C-alpha positions as a printed NumPy array, in Angstrom:
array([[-23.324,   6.94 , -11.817],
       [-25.124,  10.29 , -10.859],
       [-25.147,  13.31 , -13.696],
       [-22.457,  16.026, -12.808],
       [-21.44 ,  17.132, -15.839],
       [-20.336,  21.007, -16.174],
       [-19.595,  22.554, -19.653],
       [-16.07 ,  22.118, -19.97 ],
       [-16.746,  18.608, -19.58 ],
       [-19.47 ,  18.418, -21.847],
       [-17.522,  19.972, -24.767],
       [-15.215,  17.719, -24.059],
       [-16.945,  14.321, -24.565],
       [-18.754,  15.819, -27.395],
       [-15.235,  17.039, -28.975],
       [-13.926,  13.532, -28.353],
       [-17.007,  11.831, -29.88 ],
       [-16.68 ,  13.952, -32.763],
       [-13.368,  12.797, -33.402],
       [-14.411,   9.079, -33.449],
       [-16.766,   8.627, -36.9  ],
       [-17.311,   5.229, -36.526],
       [-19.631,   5.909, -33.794],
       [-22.104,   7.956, -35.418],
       [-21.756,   7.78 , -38.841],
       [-23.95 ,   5.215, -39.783],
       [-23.515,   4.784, -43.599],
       [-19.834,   3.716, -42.607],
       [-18.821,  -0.178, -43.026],
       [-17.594,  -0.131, -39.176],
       [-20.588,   1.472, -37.691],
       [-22.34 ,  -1.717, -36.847],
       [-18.801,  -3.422, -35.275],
       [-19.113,  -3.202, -32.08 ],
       [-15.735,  -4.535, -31.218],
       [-14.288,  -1.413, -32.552],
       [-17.157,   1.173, -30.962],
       [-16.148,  -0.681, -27.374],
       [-12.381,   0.048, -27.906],
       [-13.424,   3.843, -28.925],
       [-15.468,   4.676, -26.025],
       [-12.436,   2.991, -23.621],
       [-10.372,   5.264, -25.765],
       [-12.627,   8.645, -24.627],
       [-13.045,   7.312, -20.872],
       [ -8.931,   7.226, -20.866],
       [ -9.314,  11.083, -21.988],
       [-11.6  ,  11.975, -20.12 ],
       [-10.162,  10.68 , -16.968],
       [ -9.672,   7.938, -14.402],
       [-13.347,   8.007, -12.89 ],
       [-14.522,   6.938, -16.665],
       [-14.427,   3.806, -18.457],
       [-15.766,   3.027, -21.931],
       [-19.619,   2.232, -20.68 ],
       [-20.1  ,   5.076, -18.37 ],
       [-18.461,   7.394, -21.159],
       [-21.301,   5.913, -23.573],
       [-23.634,   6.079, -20.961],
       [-23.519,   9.865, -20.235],
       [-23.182,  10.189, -23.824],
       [-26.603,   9.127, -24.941],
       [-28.251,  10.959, -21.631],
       [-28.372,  13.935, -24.76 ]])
């Protein structure tokens, strides 16, 4: 999947992210469950739209 991102869309993921701890706060007991980080980045793609699903959403992510 090619890079178009714009701002609004940027803010967004990073917004959504933000609300999801278990993916980045790694002193957390869930951090390393990946089981529940899978179901959270399916959660953003739904958010984010029908042209995302849980590994592209991570995928764009960590292109920052």
């Amino acid at each position: 999947m090619s890079k178009q991102f714009n701002k609004e869309l940027d803010y967004r993921l990073i917004d959504f992210v933000e609300s999801k701890p278990l993916l980045w706060v790694c002193t957390s007991n869930i951090y390393k469950r990946s089981d529940l980080k899978n179901a959270a980045w399916d959660d953003i793609a739904k958010q984010l739209g029908p042209n995302f699903t849980g590994t592209n959403s991570y995928q764009l992510f960590t292109v920052y």
